[in-house]
XYZ file of C-alpha atoms in Angstrom:
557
model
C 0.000 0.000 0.000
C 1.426 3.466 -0.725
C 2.659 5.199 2.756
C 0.586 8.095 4.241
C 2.426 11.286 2.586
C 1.624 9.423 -1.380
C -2.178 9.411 0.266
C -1.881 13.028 0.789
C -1.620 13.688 -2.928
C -3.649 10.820 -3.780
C -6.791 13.047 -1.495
C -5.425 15.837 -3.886
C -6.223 13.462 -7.018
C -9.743 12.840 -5.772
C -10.546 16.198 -4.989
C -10.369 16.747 -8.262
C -11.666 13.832 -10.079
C -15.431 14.798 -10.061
C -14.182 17.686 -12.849
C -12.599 15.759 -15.059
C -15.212 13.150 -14.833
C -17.598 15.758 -16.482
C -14.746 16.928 -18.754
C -14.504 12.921 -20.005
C -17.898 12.462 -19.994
C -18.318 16.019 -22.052
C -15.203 15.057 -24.500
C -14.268 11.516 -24.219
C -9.904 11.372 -24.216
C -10.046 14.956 -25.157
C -9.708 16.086 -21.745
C -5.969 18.184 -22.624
C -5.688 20.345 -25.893
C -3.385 18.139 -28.196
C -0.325 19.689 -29.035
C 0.426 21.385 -32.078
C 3.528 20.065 -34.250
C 5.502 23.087 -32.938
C 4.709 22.574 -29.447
C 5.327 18.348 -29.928
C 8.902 19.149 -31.477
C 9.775 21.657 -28.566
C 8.900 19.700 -25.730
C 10.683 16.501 -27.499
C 13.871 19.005 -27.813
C 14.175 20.067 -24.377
C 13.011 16.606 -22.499
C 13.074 13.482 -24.531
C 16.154 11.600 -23.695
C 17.179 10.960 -27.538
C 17.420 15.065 -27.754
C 20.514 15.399 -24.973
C 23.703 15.741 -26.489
C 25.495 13.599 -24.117
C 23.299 10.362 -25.049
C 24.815 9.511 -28.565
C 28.400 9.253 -29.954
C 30.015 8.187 -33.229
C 30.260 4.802 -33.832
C 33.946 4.069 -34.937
C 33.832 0.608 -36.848
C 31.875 -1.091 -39.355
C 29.748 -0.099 -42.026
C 27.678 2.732 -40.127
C 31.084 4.042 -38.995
C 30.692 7.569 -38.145
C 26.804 7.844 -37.919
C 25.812 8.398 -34.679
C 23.847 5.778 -32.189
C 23.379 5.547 -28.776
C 26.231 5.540 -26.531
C 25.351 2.148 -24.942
C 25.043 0.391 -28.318
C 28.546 1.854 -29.669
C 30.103 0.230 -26.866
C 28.269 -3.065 -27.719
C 29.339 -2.728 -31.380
C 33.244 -1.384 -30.598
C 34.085 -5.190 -29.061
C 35.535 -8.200 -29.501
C 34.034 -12.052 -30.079
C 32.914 -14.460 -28.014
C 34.784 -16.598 -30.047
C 38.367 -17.584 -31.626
C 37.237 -18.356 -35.322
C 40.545 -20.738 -35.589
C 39.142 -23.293 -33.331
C 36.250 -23.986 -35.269
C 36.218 -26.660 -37.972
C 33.938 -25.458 -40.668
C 33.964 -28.227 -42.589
C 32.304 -30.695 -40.093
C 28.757 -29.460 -38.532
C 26.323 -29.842 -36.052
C 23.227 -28.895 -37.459
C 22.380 -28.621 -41.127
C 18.903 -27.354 -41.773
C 17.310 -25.359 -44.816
C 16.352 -22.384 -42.892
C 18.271 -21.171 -39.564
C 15.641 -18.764 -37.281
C 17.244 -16.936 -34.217
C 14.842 -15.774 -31.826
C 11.155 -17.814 -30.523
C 8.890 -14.683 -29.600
C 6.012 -13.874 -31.769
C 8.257 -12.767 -34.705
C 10.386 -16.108 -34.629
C 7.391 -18.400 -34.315
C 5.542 -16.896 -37.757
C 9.022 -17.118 -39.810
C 9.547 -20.771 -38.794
C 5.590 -21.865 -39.326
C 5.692 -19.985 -42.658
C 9.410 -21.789 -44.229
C 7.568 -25.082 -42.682
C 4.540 -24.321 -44.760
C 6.900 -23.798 -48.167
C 8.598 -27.056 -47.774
C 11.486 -25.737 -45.932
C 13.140 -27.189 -43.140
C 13.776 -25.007 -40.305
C 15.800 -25.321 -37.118
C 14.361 -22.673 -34.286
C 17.568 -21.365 -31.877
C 16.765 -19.656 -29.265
C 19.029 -18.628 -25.696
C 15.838 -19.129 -23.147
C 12.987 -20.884 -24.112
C 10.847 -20.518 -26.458
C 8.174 -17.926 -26.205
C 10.642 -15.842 -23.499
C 10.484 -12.721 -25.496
C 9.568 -9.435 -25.232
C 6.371 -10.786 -27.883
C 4.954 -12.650 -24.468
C 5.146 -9.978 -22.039
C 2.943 -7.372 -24.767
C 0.190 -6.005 -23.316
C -2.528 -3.818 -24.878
C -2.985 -4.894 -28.426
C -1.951 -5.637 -32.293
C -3.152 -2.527 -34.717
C -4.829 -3.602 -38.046
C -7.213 -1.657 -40.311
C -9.897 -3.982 -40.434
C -12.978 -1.955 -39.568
C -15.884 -0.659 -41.511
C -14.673 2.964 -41.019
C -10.807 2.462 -41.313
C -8.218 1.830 -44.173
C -4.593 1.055 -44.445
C -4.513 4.084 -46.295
C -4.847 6.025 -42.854
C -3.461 3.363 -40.737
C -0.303 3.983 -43.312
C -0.418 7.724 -42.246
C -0.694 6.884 -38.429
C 2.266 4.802 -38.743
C 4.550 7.486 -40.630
C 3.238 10.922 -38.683
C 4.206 9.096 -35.396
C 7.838 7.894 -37.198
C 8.218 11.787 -37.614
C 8.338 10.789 -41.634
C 11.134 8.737 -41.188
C 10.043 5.637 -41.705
C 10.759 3.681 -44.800
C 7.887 3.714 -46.935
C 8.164 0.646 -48.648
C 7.741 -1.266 -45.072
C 4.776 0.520 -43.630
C 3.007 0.074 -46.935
C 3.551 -3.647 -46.150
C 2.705 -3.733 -42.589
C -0.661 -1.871 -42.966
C -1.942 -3.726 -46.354
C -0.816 -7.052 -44.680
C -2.507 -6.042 -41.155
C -5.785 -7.549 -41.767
C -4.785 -10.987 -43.508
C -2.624 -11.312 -40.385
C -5.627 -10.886 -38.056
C -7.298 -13.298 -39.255
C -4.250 -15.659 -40.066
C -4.199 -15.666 -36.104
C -8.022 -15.856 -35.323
C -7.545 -18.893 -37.313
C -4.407 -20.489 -35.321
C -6.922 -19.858 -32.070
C -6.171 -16.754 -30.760
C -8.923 -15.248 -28.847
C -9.335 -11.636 -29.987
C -12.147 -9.627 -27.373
C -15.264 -9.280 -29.206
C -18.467 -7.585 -29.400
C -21.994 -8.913 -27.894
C -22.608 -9.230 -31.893
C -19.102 -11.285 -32.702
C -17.670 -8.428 -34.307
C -14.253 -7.603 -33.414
C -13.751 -5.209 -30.340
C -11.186 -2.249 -31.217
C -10.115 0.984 -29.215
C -7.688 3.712 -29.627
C -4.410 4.230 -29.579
C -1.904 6.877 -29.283
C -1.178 9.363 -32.237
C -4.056 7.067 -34.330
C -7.501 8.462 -36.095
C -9.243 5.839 -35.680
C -9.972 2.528 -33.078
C -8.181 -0.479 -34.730
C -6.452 -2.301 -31.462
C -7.518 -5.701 -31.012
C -6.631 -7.095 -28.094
C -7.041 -10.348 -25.942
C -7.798 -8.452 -22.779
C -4.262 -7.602 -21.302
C -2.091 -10.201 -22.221
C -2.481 -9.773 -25.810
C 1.002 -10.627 -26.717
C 1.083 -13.583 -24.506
C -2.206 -15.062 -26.362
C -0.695 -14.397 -29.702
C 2.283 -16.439 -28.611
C 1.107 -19.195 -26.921
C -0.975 -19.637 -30.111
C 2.265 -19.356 -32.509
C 4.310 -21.673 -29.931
C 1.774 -24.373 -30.028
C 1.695 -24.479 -33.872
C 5.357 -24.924 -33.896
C 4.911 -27.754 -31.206
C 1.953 -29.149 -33.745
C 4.707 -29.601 -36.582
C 7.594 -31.925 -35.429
C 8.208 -33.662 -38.435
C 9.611 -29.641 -40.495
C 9.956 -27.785 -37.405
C 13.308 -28.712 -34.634
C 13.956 -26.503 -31.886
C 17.090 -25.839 -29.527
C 16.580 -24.109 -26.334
C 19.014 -22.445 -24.285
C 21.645 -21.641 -26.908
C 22.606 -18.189 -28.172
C 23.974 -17.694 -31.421
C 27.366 -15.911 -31.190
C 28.466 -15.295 -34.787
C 27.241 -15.877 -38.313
C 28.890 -18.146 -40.375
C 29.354 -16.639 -44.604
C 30.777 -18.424 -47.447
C 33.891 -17.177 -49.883
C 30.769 -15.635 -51.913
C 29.495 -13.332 -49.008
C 26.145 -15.257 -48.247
C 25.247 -15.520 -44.863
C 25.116 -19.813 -44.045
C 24.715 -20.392 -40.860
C 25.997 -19.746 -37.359
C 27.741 -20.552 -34.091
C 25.593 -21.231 -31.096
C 26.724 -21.706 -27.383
C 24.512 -23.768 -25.111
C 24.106 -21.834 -21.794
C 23.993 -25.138 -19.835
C 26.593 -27.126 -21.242
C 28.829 -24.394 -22.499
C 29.567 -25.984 -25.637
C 29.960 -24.145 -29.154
C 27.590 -25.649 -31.821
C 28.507 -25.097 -35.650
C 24.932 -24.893 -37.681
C 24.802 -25.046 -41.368
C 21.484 -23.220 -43.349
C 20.980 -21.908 -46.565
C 19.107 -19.002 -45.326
C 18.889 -17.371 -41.595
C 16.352 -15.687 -40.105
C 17.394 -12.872 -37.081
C 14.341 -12.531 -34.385
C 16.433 -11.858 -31.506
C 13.712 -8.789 -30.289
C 15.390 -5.319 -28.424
C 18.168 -3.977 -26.275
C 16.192 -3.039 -23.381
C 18.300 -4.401 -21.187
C 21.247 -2.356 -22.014
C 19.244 0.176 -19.925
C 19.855 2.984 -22.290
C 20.587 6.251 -20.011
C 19.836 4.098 -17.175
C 16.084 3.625 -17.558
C 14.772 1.055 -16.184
C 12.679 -1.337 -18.823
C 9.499 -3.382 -19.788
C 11.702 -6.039 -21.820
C 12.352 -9.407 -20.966
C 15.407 -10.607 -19.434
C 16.943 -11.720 -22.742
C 16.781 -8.524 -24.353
C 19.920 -7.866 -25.076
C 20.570 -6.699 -28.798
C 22.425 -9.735 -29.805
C 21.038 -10.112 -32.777
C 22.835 -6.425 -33.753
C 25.439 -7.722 -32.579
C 26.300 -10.813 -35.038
C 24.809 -9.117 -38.112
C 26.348 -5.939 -37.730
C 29.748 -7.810 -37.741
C 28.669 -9.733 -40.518
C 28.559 -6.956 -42.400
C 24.444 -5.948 -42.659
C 23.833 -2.212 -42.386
C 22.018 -0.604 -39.372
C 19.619 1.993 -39.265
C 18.391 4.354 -36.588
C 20.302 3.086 -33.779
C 20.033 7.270 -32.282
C 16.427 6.437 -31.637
C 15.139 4.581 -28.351
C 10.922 4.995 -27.215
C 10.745 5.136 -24.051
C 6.772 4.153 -23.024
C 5.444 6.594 -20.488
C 3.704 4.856 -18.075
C 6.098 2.038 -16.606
C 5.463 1.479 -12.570
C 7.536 3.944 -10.087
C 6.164 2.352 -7.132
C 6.108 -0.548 -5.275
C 10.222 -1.008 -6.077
C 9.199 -4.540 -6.774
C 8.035 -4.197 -10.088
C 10.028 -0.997 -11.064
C 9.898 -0.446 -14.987
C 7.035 -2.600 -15.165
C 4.544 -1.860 -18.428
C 1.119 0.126 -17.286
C -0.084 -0.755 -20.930
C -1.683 2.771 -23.155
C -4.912 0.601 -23.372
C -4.878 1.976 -19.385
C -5.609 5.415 -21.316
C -7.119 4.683 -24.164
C -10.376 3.491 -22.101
C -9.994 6.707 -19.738
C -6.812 6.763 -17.141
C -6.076 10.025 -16.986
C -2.748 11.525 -16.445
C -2.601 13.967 -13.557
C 0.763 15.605 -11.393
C 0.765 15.659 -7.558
C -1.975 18.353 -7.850
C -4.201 16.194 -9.483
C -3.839 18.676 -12.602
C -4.091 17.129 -15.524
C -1.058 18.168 -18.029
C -1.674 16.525 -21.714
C -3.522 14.930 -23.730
C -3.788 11.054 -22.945
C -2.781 10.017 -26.302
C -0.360 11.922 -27.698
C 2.027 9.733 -29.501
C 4.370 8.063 -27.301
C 7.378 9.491 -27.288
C 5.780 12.947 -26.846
C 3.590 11.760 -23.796
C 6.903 10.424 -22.281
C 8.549 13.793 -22.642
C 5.592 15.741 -21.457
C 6.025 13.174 -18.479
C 9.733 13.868 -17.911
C 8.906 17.855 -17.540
C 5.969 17.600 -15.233
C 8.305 15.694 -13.152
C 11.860 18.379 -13.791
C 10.989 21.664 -14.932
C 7.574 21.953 -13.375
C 8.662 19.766 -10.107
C 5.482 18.427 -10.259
C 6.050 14.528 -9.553
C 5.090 12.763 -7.096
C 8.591 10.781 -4.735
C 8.551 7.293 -3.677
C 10.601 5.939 -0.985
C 13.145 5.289 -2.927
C 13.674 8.374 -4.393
C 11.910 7.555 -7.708
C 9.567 10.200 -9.635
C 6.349 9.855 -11.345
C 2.652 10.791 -12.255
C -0.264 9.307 -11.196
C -2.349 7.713 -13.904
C -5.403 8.066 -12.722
C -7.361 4.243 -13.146
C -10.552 4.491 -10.880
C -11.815 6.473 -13.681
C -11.970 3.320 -16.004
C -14.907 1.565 -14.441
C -16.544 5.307 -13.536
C -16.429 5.780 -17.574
C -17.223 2.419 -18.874
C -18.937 0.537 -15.580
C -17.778 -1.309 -12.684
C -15.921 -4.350 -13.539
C -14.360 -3.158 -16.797
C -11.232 -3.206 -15.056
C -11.916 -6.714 -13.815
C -12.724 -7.931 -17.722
C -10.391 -5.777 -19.445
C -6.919 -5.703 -17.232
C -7.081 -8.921 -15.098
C -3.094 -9.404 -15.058
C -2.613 -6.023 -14.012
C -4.871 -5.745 -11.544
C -3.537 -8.651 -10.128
C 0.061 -7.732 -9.951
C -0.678 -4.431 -8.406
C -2.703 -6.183 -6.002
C 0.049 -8.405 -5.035
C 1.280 -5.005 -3.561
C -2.128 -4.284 -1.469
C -2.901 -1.675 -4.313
C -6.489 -1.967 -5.687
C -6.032 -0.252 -9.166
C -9.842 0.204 -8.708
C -9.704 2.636 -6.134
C -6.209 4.161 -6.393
C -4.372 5.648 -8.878
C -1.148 4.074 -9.598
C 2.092 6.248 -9.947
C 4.240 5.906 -13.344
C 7.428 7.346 -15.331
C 8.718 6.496 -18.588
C 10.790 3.359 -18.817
C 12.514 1.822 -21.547
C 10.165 -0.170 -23.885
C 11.174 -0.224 -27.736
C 14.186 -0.218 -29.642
C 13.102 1.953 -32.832
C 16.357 1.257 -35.412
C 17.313 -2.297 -36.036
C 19.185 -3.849 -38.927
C 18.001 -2.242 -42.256
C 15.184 -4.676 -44.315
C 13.479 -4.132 -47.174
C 9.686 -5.526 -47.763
C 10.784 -9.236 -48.360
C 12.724 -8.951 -44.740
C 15.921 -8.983 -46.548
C 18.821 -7.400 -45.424
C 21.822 -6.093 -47.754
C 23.635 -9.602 -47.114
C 22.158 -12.442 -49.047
C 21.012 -15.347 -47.570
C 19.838 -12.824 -44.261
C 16.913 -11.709 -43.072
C 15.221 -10.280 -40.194
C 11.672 -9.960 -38.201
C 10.359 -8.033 -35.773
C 12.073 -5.569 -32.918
C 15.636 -6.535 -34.569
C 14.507 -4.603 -37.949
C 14.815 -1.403 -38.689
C 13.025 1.158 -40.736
C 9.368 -0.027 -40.099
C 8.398 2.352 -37.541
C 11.038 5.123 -38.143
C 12.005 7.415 -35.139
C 8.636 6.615 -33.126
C 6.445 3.303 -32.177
C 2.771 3.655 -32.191
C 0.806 1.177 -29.830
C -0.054 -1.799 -30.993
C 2.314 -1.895 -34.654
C 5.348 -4.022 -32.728
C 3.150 -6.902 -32.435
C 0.991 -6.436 -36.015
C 4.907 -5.826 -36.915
C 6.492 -9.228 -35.759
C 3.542 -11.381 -37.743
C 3.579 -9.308 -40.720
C 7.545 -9.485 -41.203
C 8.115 -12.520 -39.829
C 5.678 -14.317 -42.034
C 7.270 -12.427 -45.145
C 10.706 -13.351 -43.683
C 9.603 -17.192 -43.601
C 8.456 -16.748 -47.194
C 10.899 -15.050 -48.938
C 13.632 -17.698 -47.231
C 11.855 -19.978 -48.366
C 11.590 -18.235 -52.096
C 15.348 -17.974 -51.961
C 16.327 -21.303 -51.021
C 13.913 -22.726 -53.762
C 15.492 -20.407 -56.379
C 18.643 -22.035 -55.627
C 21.474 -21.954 -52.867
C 25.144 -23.154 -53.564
C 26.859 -22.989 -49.966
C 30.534 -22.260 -50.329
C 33.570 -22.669 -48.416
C 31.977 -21.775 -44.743
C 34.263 -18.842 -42.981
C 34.693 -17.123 -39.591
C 37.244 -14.729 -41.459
C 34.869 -10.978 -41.343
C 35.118 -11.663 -37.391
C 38.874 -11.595 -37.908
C 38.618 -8.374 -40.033
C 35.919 -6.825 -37.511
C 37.954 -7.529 -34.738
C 40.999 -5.367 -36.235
C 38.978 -2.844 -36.484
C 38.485 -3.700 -33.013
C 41.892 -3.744 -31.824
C 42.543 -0.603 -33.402
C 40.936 1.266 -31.101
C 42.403 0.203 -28.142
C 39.769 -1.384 -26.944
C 39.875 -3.455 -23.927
C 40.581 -7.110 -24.933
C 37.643 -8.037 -22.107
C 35.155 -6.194 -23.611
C 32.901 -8.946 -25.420
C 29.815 -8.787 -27.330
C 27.345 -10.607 -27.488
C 26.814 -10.081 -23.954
C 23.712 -12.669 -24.184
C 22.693 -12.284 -20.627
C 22.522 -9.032 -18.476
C 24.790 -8.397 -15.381
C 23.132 -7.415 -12.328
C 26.203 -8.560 -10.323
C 27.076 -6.040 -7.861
C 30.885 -4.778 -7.875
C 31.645 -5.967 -4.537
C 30.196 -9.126 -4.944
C 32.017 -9.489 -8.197
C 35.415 -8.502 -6.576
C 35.485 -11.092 -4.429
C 34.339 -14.231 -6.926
C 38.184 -14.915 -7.309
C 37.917 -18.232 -9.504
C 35.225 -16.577 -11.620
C 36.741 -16.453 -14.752
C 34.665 -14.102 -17.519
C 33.764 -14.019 -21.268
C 31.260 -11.216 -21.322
C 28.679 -11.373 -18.791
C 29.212 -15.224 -18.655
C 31.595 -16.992 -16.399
């Protein structure tokens, strides 16, 4: 339960709830004047965390050299291997499969079902297990224009006015004409959209979109669209093999330049496997926890840009790796679940943002990353937030006002998981507001694809959070999950396509790990700085200090 001085401003939120309830009741979400485009790019400039100065740098090898990303993923990229290519025999293998996918969340899952379904054999790696992805933990919905009132003609301009235009055209055009085949491709596999009394799909709004297209599965949307996926990849045995708890460390080219397979390292064991394909598939998800700036994140505890890693080495070109969305409601308080998603559905159906006042500030549904920022200067410039025990900041979001809106037990129906985790915490999400901050949720950039999910090395492709160029410089709600079946179905596919046109593997190599690593080298960098890192590393210093036989490759002992 929050302590008595939190209660104090929570009496401040109640005073004035009875107000806005006429104001939402008068106007629906438009409660807050949205912001013009001036006013969005100001407030992005002075308080988004992309905008400081000190949170990018040059990158220094490979072929983005001398764009700019975020510090935390130059330091990824400026490392050495896991590996010593000269102890690996490339001649003798482990594996050999048609089609090599990397990654089991949501975006993983369609790619493998899809080669399966074109006669391709497929071999599914993944470091955890499968389904432990950032796809599982998704809350609030999947975006598709499928509604009598709605096109992908504006779902197309949703998705590039919240990219700030930087999206590559080519890919949205895919992801919204695709949007509705792959709602039903999923209705079909099982999973159990919400509906309408009369069948018909239920959709709401999102952030930054004209018009309701979120279908959802309550909220654990993501989790019902996986567990659907995983089972169809348990249903087909005989074209589908999997391999848990192995990360792949490197691609594997031939003397042509094709990417053809990989090096995996079982977590358990710790033995390297060598895997021949004639195609691979990258659906390794985010970087959230690099902890970009020191945010705390929504992603799973396998997030941890690997798949940028091996490709980037490799050779495959990168794009937008300056931009990071940072959600704006992740939990502040209890410590327990610090970071943890508060899903935009929360406002979509009538949570209203207030400060410590109970003031509300802006509009509910601005799109996301200028929400967060309008967030970040309640709680600085305006000193406006609301302190935890801890010393954490946030906003209250105000959730009583969901069943005042839409009835009593819409809550109940519509966020069952989390009202149940905040209740774990003696908080009723019914009664009190819950107190939030923006917290690391997407990774924007990825590797560059074009619409087949090819990359600019042949042979590679790549799904989901690992792309980049779908969503530009912004996220809208509910496109990373209509994102991961659209691609990874076309990555499957066009694999698939590929192999059948016909693949001639080479003389397997390890040798543009040799030539990255000079790069490497030249920069001084510290021979026991290692990439992937595959795991994070919560170790504290002084326990580390004293683990004296501990010896470490990374994050790994």
């Amino acid at each position: 339960m929050y302590p008595d001085y939190m209660l104090e401003s929570i009496k401040k939120v109640e005073e004035t709830r009875p107000k806005r309830i006429e104001l939402a009741k008068l106007k629906g979400t438009q409660i807050f004047p949205r912001m013009t485009e001036e006013e969005r790019e100001e407030i992005l400039r002075k308080f988004h965390p992309d905008y400081k100065e000190t949170a990018k740098r040059e990158l220094r090898v490979g072929v983005n050299k001398g764009e700019k990303v975020t510090k935390e993923v130059a330091e990824l990229l400026e490392s050495y291997a896991r590996i010593n290519p000269d102890d690996f025999d490339l001649t003798e293998w482990d594996y050999d499969t048609d089609v090599l996918v990397v990654g089991a969340g949501s975006a993983g899952l369609s790619a493998s079902i899809i080669a399966a379904q074109n006669g391709m054999n497929v071999l599914l790696v993944t470091k955890l297990r499968l389904g432990d992805s950032n796809s599982m933990m998704a809350q609030g919905g999947i975006q598709a224009a499928d509604q009598p009132d709605d096109s992908p003609v504006l779902h197309y301009l949703d998705v590039i006015g919240g990219g700030h235009f930087d999206n590559k055209p080519e890919l949205v055009r895919a992801l919204v004409t695709d949007g509705p085949d792959a709602i039903k491709w999923l209705e079909e596999l099982g999973v159990m959209f919400d509906k309408n009394p009369d069948g018909s799909m239920m959709v709401a709004p999102g952030g930054g979109t004209c018009r309701k297209r979120m279908h959802s599965a309550r909220d654990y949307t993501g989790a019902a669209i996986c567990r659907v996926l995983r089972d169809e990849v348990y249903n087909n045995p005989d074209k589908i093999k999997y391999v848990e708890y192995t990360a792949i460390v490197e691609l594997i080219k031939d003397d042509s330049g094709q990417v053809v397979g990989a090096i995996g390292y079982h977590l358990e064991t710790k033995k390297y496997c060598v895997i021949r394909a004639k195609a691979v598939i990258i659906a390794t998800g985010g970087f959230g926890r690099l902890h970009i700036q020191g945010f705390e994140t929504t992603n799973h505890y396998g997030a941890t840009a690997d798949g940028l890693v091996i490709a980037y080495r490799a050779g495959a070109n990168l794009l937008y790796m300056d931009s990071v969305q940072y959600h704006p409601t992740g939990a502040v308080f209890p410590q327990q679940i610090l970071g943890f998603l508060c899903t935009e559905k929360l406002r979509s159906l009538g949570a209203q943002p207030v400060n410590k006042d109970g003031e509300l500030f802006v509009y509910p549904l601005e799109p996301r990353d200028v929400e967060a920022a309008a967030f970040i200067r309640e709680c600085t410039e305006r000193g406006k937030g609301v302190y935890t025990p801890y010393d954490r900041v946030g906003i209250w979001l105000d959730t009583p006002l969901i069943d005042i809106l839409n009835g009593e037990g819409t809550i109940a129906k519509k966020f069952p998981a989390m009202a149940r985790q905040f209740r774990r915490f003696d908080i009723d999400i019914t009664r009190y507001p819950i107190l939030v901050y923006p917290t690391l949720h997407y990774q924007n950039g990825g590797i560059e694809i074009n619409d087949r999910a090819e990359t600019s090395l042949p042979g590679l492709y790549v799904a989901g959070e690992a792309s980049g160029g779908v969503h530009g410089r912004n996220r809208l709600m509910g496109n990373s999950q209509l994102d991961l079946i659209v691609f990874g179905r076309r990555a499957g596919f066009y694999a698939a396509e590929h192999i059948k046109s016909g693949v001639k593997i080479g003389r397997m190599s390890l040798e543009h790990v040799k030539e990255y690593e000079k790069e490497v080298e030249a920069l001084g960098v510290d021979r026991s700085h290692i990439a992937p890192i595959i795991l994070p590393n919560y170790i504290p210093d002084h326990v580390r200090a004293k683990q004296k036989t501990a010896e470490y490759f990374g994050t790994l002992l």
